[in-house]
Coordinates of C-alpha atoms in Angstrom, one line a residue:
M1 CA 0.0 0.0 0.0
K2 CA 1.3 3.5 -0.9
D3 CA 0.2 4.8 2.5
K4 CA 2.6 2.3 4.2
K5 CA 5.6 3.9 2.6
H6 CA 8.5 4.4 4.9
L7 CA 8.5 8.1 5.9
R8 CA 11.8 9.9 6.5
S9 CA 10.2 11.7 9.4
S10 CA 9.7 8.4 11.2
E11 CA 13.4 8.4 11.9
W12 CA 12.8 11.4 14.2
F13 CA 9.3 10.7 15.5
G14 CA 8.9 7.0 15.3
G15 CA 11.4 5.9 17.9
K16 CA 10.4 4.6 21.4
D17 CA 13.8 5.5 22.8
K18 CA 15.3 8.6 24.3
M19 CA 15.6 10.4 21.0
G20 CA 12.1 9.7 19.9
F21 CA 11.0 11.2 23.2
V22 CA 13.1 14.3 22.7
H23 CA 11.9 14.9 19.1
R24 CA 8.3 14.6 20.0
S25 CA 8.3 16.1 23.5
W26 CA 9.6 19.6 22.6
L27 CA 7.1 19.9 19.8
R28 CA 4.3 19.1 22.2
N29 CA 4.6 22.7 23.5
Q30 CA 2.9 23.7 20.2
G31 CA -0.1 21.7 21.1
Y32 CA 0.2 19.0 18.4
P33 CA -2.0 15.9 19.1
D34 CA -0.5 12.5 19.4
D35 CA -1.6 11.2 16.0
Y36 CA 0.5 13.8 14.2
F37 CA 3.6 11.8 15.2
K38 CA 2.2 8.4 14.0
G39 CA 2.7 8.1 10.3
K40 CA 1.5 11.4 8.9
P41 CA 3.7 12.7 6.2
V42 CA 5.5 15.8 7.5
I43 CA 5.4 18.6 4.9
G44 CA 7.9 21.5 5.2
I45 CA 6.6 24.8 4.0
C46 CA 9.7 26.7 3.0
N47 CA 8.6 30.4 3.3
T48 CA 10.5 33.3 1.7
W49 CA 8.1 35.8 3.3
S50 CA 9.9 38.9 4.6
E51 CA 8.9 42.6 5.1
L52 CA 12.2 43.3 3.4
T53 CA 11.0 41.4 0.3
P54 CA 7.9 43.4 -0.7
C55 CA 7.1 41.0 -3.6
N56 CA 6.7 38.2 -1.1
G57 CA 4.9 40.2 1.6
H58 CA 1.7 38.1 1.2
L59 CA 3.3 34.7 1.6
R60 CA 2.7 34.5 5.3
D61 CA -1.1 34.4 4.4
F62 CA -0.4 31.9 1.6
A63 CA 1.3 29.6 4.1
E64 CA -1.8 29.2 6.1
V65 CA -3.8 28.3 3.0
V66 CA -1.2 25.7 2.0
K67 CA -1.5 24.3 5.6
K68 CA -5.2 23.8 5.1
G69 CA -4.6 21.6 2.0
I70 CA -1.9 19.6 3.8
L71 CA -4.2 18.9 6.8
E72 CA -7.1 17.9 4.5
A73 CA -4.9 15.3 2.8
G74 CA -3.7 13.8 6.1
G75 CA -0.3 15.5 6.3
F76 CA 1.5 17.3 9.1
P77 CA 2.4 20.9 8.0
M78 CA 5.5 22.6 9.4
E79 CA 6.4 26.1 8.2
F80 CA 10.0 27.3 8.3
P81 CA 11.7 30.5 7.2
V82 CA 14.7 30.7 5.0
M83 CA 16.8 33.7 3.9
S84 CA 14.6 35.9 1.7
L85 CA 16.1 37.9 -1.2
G86 CA 14.4 41.3 -1.9
E87 CA 15.5 42.3 -5.4
T88 CA 14.4 45.9 -4.9
I89 CA 16.0 46.3 -1.5
M90 CA 19.2 44.4 -1.1
R91 CA 22.6 45.8 -1.8
P92 CA 24.9 45.4 -3.6
T93 CA 22.7 42.8 -5.4
S94 CA 20.5 40.0 -4.3
M95 CA 22.3 37.7 -6.8
L96 CA 25.3 37.8 -4.4
F97 CA 23.2 36.0 -1.9
R98 CA 21.3 33.5 -4.1
N99 CA 23.7 30.7 -3.4
L100 CA 23.7 31.5 0.3
A101 CA 19.9 31.3 0.4
S102 CA 20.2 28.0 -1.5
M103 CA 22.5 26.7 1.3
D104 CA 20.0 27.8 3.9
T105 CA 17.2 26.0 2.1
E106 CA 19.2 22.8 1.5
E107 CA 20.5 22.5 5.1
S108 CA 17.1 23.4 6.6
I109 CA 15.4 20.7 4.6
R110 CA 18.0 18.0 5.2
A111 CA 18.5 18.6 9.0
N112 CA 14.8 18.4 9.8
P113 CA 12.1 15.6 9.8
L114 CA 10.5 16.5 6.5
D115 CA 9.0 14.1 3.9
G116 CA 7.9 16.6 1.3
I117 CA 8.5 20.3 0.6
V118 CA 6.3 23.2 -0.5
L119 CA 8.4 26.2 -1.8
L120 CA 6.7 29.5 -1.4
T121 CA 8.4 31.8 -3.8
G122 CA 7.9 35.1 -5.6
C123 CA 10.7 37.7 -6.0
D124 CA 13.4 37.0 -8.6
K125 CA 16.0 35.0 -6.6
T126 CA 13.6 33.3 -4.1
T127 CA 12.5 30.9 -6.8
P128 CA 15.9 29.7 -8.0
S129 CA 17.6 29.8 -4.6
T130 CA 15.0 27.6 -2.9
L131 CA 14.7 25.3 -5.8
M132 CA 18.5 24.9 -6.0
G133 CA 18.6 24.0 -2.3
A134 CA 15.7 21.5 -2.7
C135 CA 17.3 19.8 -5.6
S136 CA 20.4 19.1 -3.6
V137 CA 18.3 17.1 -1.1
D138 CA 15.8 15.6 -3.7
L139 CA 12.6 15.1 -1.8
P140 CA 9.1 15.4 -3.2
T141 CA 8.7 19.1 -3.9
I142 CA 6.0 21.4 -5.3
V143 CA 6.3 25.1 -5.9
V144 CA 3.7 27.7 -4.9
P145 CA 4.5 30.9 -6.9
G146 CA 3.3 34.1 -5.2
G147 CA 2.1 35.7 -8.4
P148 CA 2.4 39.1 -10.1
M149 CA 0.9 42.4 -9.1
L150 CA -2.2 43.7 -10.8
S151 CA -1.5 46.0 -13.8
G152 CA -0.2 49.4 -12.9
R153 CA -2.2 52.5 -13.9
F154 CA -0.7 55.9 -14.1
R155 CA -2.6 58.9 -15.6
G156 CA -4.6 56.7 -17.9
E157 CA -1.6 54.7 -19.1
K158 CA -1.0 51.0 -18.3
M159 CA 2.4 50.9 -16.5
G160 CA 4.6 47.9 -15.6
S161 CA 5.9 47.8 -12.1
G162 CA 9.4 47.1 -13.4
S163 CA 9.4 48.8 -16.7
M164 CA 8.9 52.3 -15.2
N165 CA 12.2 52.0 -13.4
W166 CA 14.2 52.2 -16.6
M167 CA 12.4 55.4 -17.8
I168 CA 13.1 57.5 -14.7
K169 CA 16.1 59.4 -16.2
E170 CA 14.3 59.9 -19.6
K171 CA 11.1 61.0 -17.9
R172 CA 12.9 63.6 -15.8
S173 CA 15.3 64.8 -18.5
V174 CA 13.1 64.8 -21.6
E175 CA 9.5 65.0 -20.3
G176 CA 10.2 67.2 -17.3
F177 CA 8.7 64.9 -14.6
T178 CA 8.9 66.4 -11.1
D179 CA 9.4 64.8 -7.7
D180 CA 5.6 64.9 -7.1
D181 CA 5.0 63.2 -10.4
F182 CA 7.3 60.3 -9.4
T183 CA 5.7 60.0 -6.0
E184 CA 2.4 59.5 -7.6
A185 CA 3.8 57.0 -10.1
E186 CA 5.4 55.0 -7.2
V187 CA 2.0 54.0 -5.9
C188 CA 0.3 53.7 -9.3
V189 CA 2.8 51.2 -10.7
A190 CA 2.8 48.9 -7.6
R191 CA -0.8 48.9 -6.5
S192 CA -1.3 45.4 -5.1
I193 CA 0.5 42.5 -3.5
G194 CA 2.7 40.4 -5.7
H195 CA 5.9 40.6 -7.7
C196 CA 6.7 42.6 -11.0
N197 CA 3.8 42.4 -13.4
T198 CA 5.9 42.4 -16.6
M199 CA 7.6 39.3 -18.0
G200 CA 10.6 40.2 -15.8
T201 CA 12.7 37.6 -13.9
A202 CA 10.1 36.9 -11.2
S203 CA 7.3 36.1 -13.8
T204 CA 9.9 34.3 -15.9
M205 CA 10.9 32.0 -13.1
A206 CA 7.3 31.4 -12.1
T207 CA 6.5 30.5 -15.7
M208 CA 9.6 28.3 -15.9
V209 CA 8.8 26.3 -12.8
E210 CA 5.5 25.5 -14.4
A211 CA 7.2 24.5 -17.7
L212 CA 9.5 22.3 -15.7
G213 CA 6.5 20.6 -14.3
L214 CA 6.8 21.8 -10.7
T215 CA 3.5 23.6 -10.2
L216 CA -0.1 22.7 -10.7
P217 CA -1.3 23.4 -14.3
G218 CA -2.1 27.1 -14.8
F219 CA -0.9 28.3 -11.4
S220 CA 2.0 30.5 -12.4
S221 CA 0.0 33.1 -14.4
I222 CA -2.6 33.9 -11.8
P223 CA -2.1 37.4 -10.2
A224 CA -1.3 37.4 -6.5
A225 CA -4.5 39.3 -5.6
D226 CA -6.8 36.9 -7.4
S227 CA -8.7 34.5 -5.1
R228 CA -7.8 31.6 -7.5
K229 CA -4.2 32.0 -6.3
K230 CA -5.2 30.9 -2.8
L231 CA -7.4 28.1 -4.3
F232 CA -4.3 26.7 -6.1
A233 CA -2.2 27.1 -3.0
Q234 CA -4.6 25.0 -1.0
L235 CA -4.7 22.3 -3.8
S236 CA -0.9 22.3 -3.8
G237 CA -1.0 21.5 -0.1
R238 CA -3.2 18.5 -0.8
R239 CA -1.1 17.4 -3.7
I240 CA 2.3 17.4 -1.9
V241 CA 1.0 14.8 0.5
E242 CA 0.1 12.5 -2.3
M243 CA 3.5 13.1 -3.9
V244 CA 5.2 11.9 -0.8
K245 CA 3.1 8.7 -0.9
E246 CA 4.0 8.2 -4.5
D247 CA 7.7 9.1 -3.8
L248 CA 7.6 11.6 -6.7
T249 CA 10.9 13.3 -6.1
L250 CA 12.4 16.2 -7.9
S251 CA 14.9 14.1 -9.8
K252 CA 12.0 12.2 -11.4
I253 CA 10.5 15.4 -12.7
L254 CA 13.6 17.5 -13.5
T255 CA 15.0 15.5 -16.3
R256 CA 16.9 16.8 -19.3
Q257 CA 13.6 16.8 -21.2
A258 CA 12.0 19.1 -18.6
F259 CA 14.9 21.6 -18.9
E260 CA 14.6 21.6 -22.6
N261 CA 10.8 22.3 -22.3
A262 CA 11.7 25.3 -20.0
I263 CA 14.1 26.7 -22.6
V264 CA 11.6 26.5 -25.4
T265 CA 8.9 28.1 -23.2
N266 CA 11.1 30.9 -22.1
A267 CA 11.7 31.9 -25.7
A268 CA 8.0 31.8 -26.5
V269 CA 7.0 34.1 -23.6
G270 CA 9.9 36.5 -24.1
G271 CA 11.4 35.6 -20.8
S272 CA 14.3 37.1 -18.9
T273 CA 18.0 36.4 -19.8
N274 CA 18.4 35.7 -16.0
L275 CA 16.7 32.4 -16.6
I276 CA 19.9 31.2 -18.2
I277 CA 22.0 31.7 -15.1
H278 CA 19.3 30.2 -12.8
L279 CA 18.3 27.3 -14.9
T280 CA 21.9 26.3 -15.5
A281 CA 22.5 26.4 -11.7
I282 CA 19.4 24.4 -11.0
A283 CA 20.4 21.8 -13.5
G284 CA 23.8 21.5 -11.9
R285 CA 22.2 20.7 -8.6
I286 CA 20.0 18.0 -9.9
G287 CA 22.7 16.4 -12.1
V288 CA 21.5 17.4 -15.6
D289 CA 24.1 18.5 -18.1
L290 CA 23.0 21.9 -19.4
N291 CA 25.2 24.3 -21.1
L292 CA 25.0 27.9 -22.5
E293 CA 24.8 26.8 -26.1
D294 CA 21.6 24.8 -25.3
F295 CA 19.7 28.1 -24.9
D296 CA 20.5 29.1 -28.4
T297 CA 20.2 25.7 -30.0
L298 CA 16.9 24.9 -28.4
G299 CA 15.3 28.3 -28.0
S300 CA 16.6 30.9 -30.6
K301 CA 14.3 29.6 -33.4
V302 CA 11.2 29.6 -31.2
P303 CA 8.7 32.4 -32.1
L304 CA 7.5 35.0 -29.6
L305 CA 3.9 34.0 -28.7
V306 CA 3.3 36.6 -25.9
N307 CA 2.8 40.3 -26.4
M308 CA 4.1 41.4 -23.1
K309 CA 6.5 44.0 -21.7
P310 CA 9.4 44.3 -22.1
S311 CA 9.1 42.6 -25.5
G312 CA 5.6 43.8 -26.2
K313 CA 2.9 46.0 -24.6
H314 CA 0.7 44.0 -22.2
L315 CA 1.2 42.9 -18.6
M316 CA 0.8 39.7 -16.6
E317 CA -2.8 40.4 -15.6
D318 CA -3.7 40.7 -19.3
F319 CA -1.8 37.4 -19.9
F320 CA -3.8 35.6 -17.3
Y321 CA -7.2 36.9 -18.6
A322 CA -6.1 35.8 -22.1
G323 CA -5.6 32.2 -21.0
G324 CA -2.1 32.4 -19.5
I325 CA 0.7 29.9 -19.7
S326 CA -1.7 27.1 -20.3
V327 CA -2.5 28.5 -23.8
V328 CA 1.2 28.9 -24.6
L329 CA 2.1 25.4 -23.5
K330 CA -0.8 24.0 -25.5
E331 CA 0.4 26.0 -28.6
L332 CA 4.0 24.7 -28.0
S333 CA 2.9 21.1 -27.6
K334 CA 4.6 19.9 -30.8
K335 CA 7.9 21.5 -29.7
L336 CA 7.8 20.1 -26.1
H337 CA 8.8 16.7 -24.8
A338 CA 5.4 15.2 -24.3
D339 CA 6.7 12.6 -21.9
A340 CA 8.0 15.0 -19.3
L341 CA 6.4 14.2 -15.9
T342 CA 4.8 17.0 -13.8
V343 CA 3.8 17.2 -10.1
N344 CA 0.2 16.2 -10.6
G345 CA 1.5 12.9 -12.0
K346 CA 0.5 13.6 -15.6
Y347 CA 2.7 14.3 -18.6
I348 CA 3.1 18.0 -19.5
T349 CA 1.1 18.0 -22.7
E350 CA -1.8 16.2 -21.0
N351 CA -2.3 19.1 -18.6
Y352 CA -3.1 21.8 -21.2
T353 CA -5.3 20.1 -23.9
Q354 CA -8.4 22.1 -22.9
A355 CA -6.7 25.6 -22.8
V356 CA -8.5 28.4 -24.7
C357 CA -7.1 31.7 -25.8
Y358 CA -9.4 34.6 -25.1
D359 CA -7.3 37.5 -26.5
D360 CA -5.1 37.0 -29.6
D361 CA -3.6 40.4 -29.1
V362 CA -1.9 39.1 -26.0
I363 CA -1.2 35.4 -27.0
G364 CA -0.4 34.6 -30.6
T365 CA 0.0 31.3 -32.4
M366 CA 2.8 29.4 -34.0
E367 CA 1.3 30.4 -37.4
K368 CA 0.9 34.0 -36.4
P369 CA 3.5 34.9 -33.7
F370 CA 4.5 38.4 -32.7
Q371 CA 8.0 37.8 -33.7
Q372 CA 10.0 35.0 -35.4
N373 CA 13.2 33.6 -33.8
A374 CA 12.7 35.4 -30.5
G375 CA 14.7 33.2 -28.1
I376 CA 18.0 34.0 -26.5
A377 CA 21.0 34.3 -28.8
V378 CA 24.4 33.1 -27.5
L379 CA 27.4 35.1 -28.9
K380 CA 31.0 34.0 -29.3
G381 CA 34.2 35.7 -30.3
N382 CA 37.4 37.0 -28.9
L383 CA 35.5 39.3 -26.6
C384 CA 33.6 36.5 -25.0
E385 CA 35.4 33.2 -25.4
D386 CA 33.0 31.3 -23.1
G387 CA 29.9 33.2 -24.4
A388 CA 27.7 36.2 -24.0
V389 CA 23.9 36.6 -24.4
I390 CA 21.4 39.0 -25.9
K391 CA 17.6 39.0 -25.9
P392 CA 16.6 39.8 -29.5
S393 CA 12.9 40.2 -28.7
A394 CA 13.8 43.2 -26.5
A395 CA 16.5 44.7 -28.8
S396 CA 16.5 47.2 -31.6
K397 CA 16.5 45.5 -35.0
E398 CA 18.7 48.2 -36.6
L399 CA 21.5 47.5 -33.9
M400 CA 21.6 43.8 -34.3
K401 CA 24.4 44.2 -36.7
H402 CA 26.6 47.0 -35.6
S403 CA 30.2 48.2 -35.4
G404 CA 31.1 51.1 -33.2
R405 CA 33.8 52.8 -31.1
A406 CA 34.0 51.6 -27.5
V407 CA 33.4 54.1 -24.7
V408 CA 34.8 52.3 -21.7
F409 CA 33.8 52.5 -18.0
E410 CA 36.0 50.6 -15.7
S411 CA 33.4 50.3 -12.9
M412 CA 29.9 51.4 -12.0
E413 CA 31.4 54.2 -10.0
D414 CA 33.3 55.3 -13.1
Y415 CA 30.1 55.1 -15.2
H416 CA 28.1 57.3 -12.7
T417 CA 30.9 59.8 -12.5
R418 CA 31.3 60.4 -16.3
I419 CA 28.2 59.3 -18.2
D420 CA 26.4 62.7 -18.1
D421 CA 29.6 64.7 -18.6
P422 CA 28.8 67.0 -21.5
D423 CA 32.3 66.6 -22.7
L424 CA 32.2 62.8 -22.9
D425 CA 33.2 61.7 -26.3
I426 CA 30.2 59.5 -27.2
D427 CA 27.6 59.4 -29.9
K428 CA 24.7 57.2 -30.9
N429 CA 26.9 54.8 -32.8
S430 CA 29.3 54.3 -29.9
V431 CA 29.3 51.0 -27.9
I432 CA 29.1 51.4 -24.1
V433 CA 31.4 49.0 -22.4
L434 CA 31.1 48.4 -18.7
K435 CA 33.6 46.3 -16.8
G436 CA 33.9 44.9 -13.3
V437 CA 30.2 43.8 -12.8
G438 CA 30.6 40.1 -13.2
P439 CA 30.2 37.4 -10.5
K440 CA 33.6 38.0 -8.9
G441 CA 34.0 41.6 -9.9
Y442 CA 31.1 43.5 -8.3
P443 CA 30.8 41.0 -6.5
G444 CA 27.5 39.2 -7.3
M445 CA 26.8 40.2 -11.0
P446 CA 24.2 42.9 -10.6
E447 CA 21.5 43.9 -13.0
V448 CA 23.3 46.9 -14.4
G449 CA 24.0 45.9 -18.0
N450 CA 21.2 48.0 -19.3
V451 CA 22.8 51.2 -18.1
D452 CA 21.1 54.5 -18.8
L453 CA 22.2 56.4 -21.9
P454 CA 24.0 59.8 -21.6
K455 CA 21.6 62.7 -20.9
K456 CA 22.9 64.6 -23.9
L457 CA 22.0 61.7 -26.2
L458 CA 18.6 61.3 -24.6
M459 CA 17.9 65.0 -25.3
Q460 CA 18.7 64.3 -28.9
G461 CA 16.0 61.6 -29.1
V462 CA 18.4 58.6 -28.9
T463 CA 16.5 55.7 -27.2
D464 CA 18.9 52.7 -27.6
M465 CA 22.6 52.0 -28.0
V466 CA 24.7 48.8 -28.0
R467 CA 25.8 48.1 -24.4
I468 CA 28.2 45.4 -23.3
S469 CA 29.1 44.1 -19.9
D470 CA 29.9 41.1 -17.8
G471 CA 26.8 41.8 -15.7
R472 CA 23.1 41.0 -15.9
M473 CA 20.0 43.1 -16.6
S474 CA 16.6 43.1 -15.2
G475 CA 14.0 41.0 -17.0
T476 CA 11.8 44.0 -16.9
A477 CA 14.3 46.0 -19.1
A478 CA 14.8 46.3 -22.9
G479 CA 17.5 47.4 -25.2
T480 CA 20.3 46.1 -27.4
V481 CA 22.3 44.9 -24.4
I482 CA 25.0 42.2 -24.5
L483 CA 25.2 40.5 -21.1
H484 CA 27.0 37.7 -19.1
V485 CA 30.3 38.2 -21.0
S486 CA 32.5 35.3 -20.0
P487 CA 35.2 35.2 -18.8
E488 CA 34.5 38.3 -16.9
S489 CA 36.9 41.3 -16.8
T490 CA 37.9 40.8 -13.2
V491 CA 39.5 37.4 -14.0
G492 CA 41.3 38.7 -17.0
G493 CA 38.8 38.1 -19.8
T494 CA 39.2 40.0 -23.0
L495 CA 36.6 42.5 -21.7
A496 CA 39.2 43.7 -19.3
L497 CA 41.5 44.7 -22.2
V498 CA 39.1 46.9 -24.1
Q499 CA 40.2 50.5 -24.4
N500 CA 38.5 53.7 -25.4
G501 CA 38.4 54.0 -29.2
D502 CA 38.6 50.3 -29.9
Y503 CA 36.1 49.1 -32.5
I504 CA 33.7 46.3 -31.5
T505 CA 31.6 44.3 -34.0
L506 CA 28.3 42.8 -33.1
D507 CA 26.6 40.5 -35.5
V508 CA 23.7 38.7 -33.8
E509 CA 22.6 36.7 -36.9
N510 CA 26.1 35.2 -37.1
R511 CA 26.4 35.0 -33.3
K512 CA 29.6 37.1 -33.3
L513 CA 31.0 39.6 -30.8
H514 CA 34.5 40.7 -31.7
L515 CA 37.0 43.2 -30.5
D516 CA 38.6 44.5 -33.7
I517 CA 42.3 44.5 -32.7
S518 CA 45.2 42.3 -33.8
G519 CA 46.2 39.1 -31.9
E520 CA 49.5 40.7 -31.2
E521 CA 48.0 43.8 -29.6
L522 CA 45.6 41.6 -27.6
A523 CA 48.5 39.5 -26.3
K524 CA 50.5 42.6 -25.4
R525 CA 47.6 44.0 -23.4
K526 CA 47.0 40.7 -21.7
A527 CA 50.6 40.5 -20.6
A528 CA 50.4 43.9 -19.0
W529 CA 47.1 43.3 -17.3
K530 CA 47.0 43.1 -13.5
A531 CA 44.2 41.5 -11.5
P532 CA 42.4 43.9 -9.1
E533 CA 42.5 43.3 -5.4
P534 CA 39.6 41.2 -4.0
L535 CA 36.8 43.3 -2.6
A536 CA 36.3 41.2 0.6
D537 CA 38.7 39.5 3.0
R538 CA 36.3 37.7 5.3
G539 CA 32.9 36.1 5.6
Y540 CA 30.5 34.9 3.1
V541 CA 31.5 37.5 0.4
K542 CA 35.1 36.2 0.5
M543 CA 33.9 32.7 0.2
Y544 CA 31.7 33.7 -2.7
I545 CA 34.5 35.5 -4.5
D546 CA 36.8 32.5 -4.0
H547 CA 34.4 29.9 -5.2
V548 CA 31.8 31.4 -7.6
E549 CA 31.8 30.0 -11.1
Q550 CA 31.6 32.1 -14.2
A551 CA 28.3 33.1 -15.8
H552 CA 28.2 30.5 -18.5
K553 CA 28.2 27.8 -15.7
G554 CA 25.4 29.4 -13.7
A555 CA 27.4 31.4 -11.2
D556 CA 26.9 28.7 -8.5
L557 CA 29.6 28.1 -5.9
D558 CA 31.8 25.3 -7.2
F559 CA 31.4 23.2 -4.0
L560 CA 27.6 23.3 -4.2
V561 CA 27.2 21.8 -7.6
G562 CA 25.4 18.4 -7.2
G563 CA 23.7 17.3 -4.0
S564 CA 24.1 15.4 -0.8
G565 CA 20.7 13.8 -0.7
A566 CA 18.3 13.6 2.3
K567 CA 20.1 11.1 4.5
V568 CA 21.4 12.3 7.9
D569 CA 23.1 9.4 9.8
R570 CA 24.0 11.0 13.1
D571 CA 21.6 12.1 15.8
L572 CA 21.9 15.2 18.0
H573 CA 22.5 13.5 21.3

């Protein structure tokens, strides 16, 4: 009988000896009845709620709803906190702490009497960090995504909660916005619970966990404020109990086929370039071989099916009303691996056969997409030997093949000091090069790749330029921005050797990014290059700098790749 399956929690609660007494006795002060310790699956609710993570501010309420479902299905719910990563609050970047949060998640799960896990996620890094940690333990796991905010409305205009960020300088410089205007906009663009309502990184990661098979069908698209979000949260609580009985672990769902499905889906929805770093790291934890080239090979020829910011004009609320990710996955059915298993026990294509599109201005078809060949392009060349990426759906077509003179900024501080200098030698054909913002260099690889254009060019009506860096950019942002240059400048990649006035050639169609100098000159510069001093000499940040891998490998810590499983042999007394 499935119900007679050996439960991991019984190693804590099932003993009649001293340690069984200890484990049960101290929990008695919470008022748990005796039957909770007699064969009920213990479900850990991993909660990334924090008042410092505004996108996840509603997850405390969601946890109570999940508990209802677990209790109804005969489970024993136990909520626990892990480090929460607030993208809009943390300095220098929440990406610096993604791997730390994954360690918190992994060790919290392994060290405690848990049989199954519910991950409550929302803001950008809370999804990949908790999933990375859970993968390294490999118990039955289901994801409850917190959901996007309702659409922003500002003076009659639909406004994305993330996209407004990147227009601040232009609005103030060109349109004359005042402080009072921005105060009004702050409230209007973030008017409900939930994370960013564009197809930014938070929405991308929620969409991707569904494409990976880790949520109930249709869950990821529902806005946080919609009552159906709580309905699905309760049903997820019920389902995780059954998953424990079925021994449906993460490794049975997260196969190579599941990751390929996620790459294809990301291209179709116009998802964030940050997916590359997170999905690669998740694959490394579960033991699936995934490399940077896979994102181009599998995704670059996929058409854009979703007309949503930053690649289009709509927001996540519109996407949900139009039918949401269910419609997209149904439309992609012939491109997906149909035999990829999902958390409800069905194969992925079985889950979406009844999906209906209610607005073809929001969700297109394979025959009538919003853009052809919209997926991530992976560039190679002497400027990025291990690769760099660009998001064609959010770039300017006229800049996809471009040669221009480099205007180099050695750091973010150098950029802020000089970018608006009226005497800066820069024009619309220049290529902005930003160094020192990679995994080791910042440290943490911040979302600064889509740097603002110089004020003097904005005043001339210039809205986009080629920008190159070893950093990332927000999924809410757009522009012809080359990111994740690897190796990064701080470890001596060619990016470190670029000088003002060098010409750089970008050719996206031919996947080329080239520094136009001779091999002899390049070798001369490399011989003269000196590594910068590390930016930390103690604590987690030093450990991060010493062990973080490069962007093309997912920027995980080298000693965290893989997993240790769920077994804990030694007791605490």
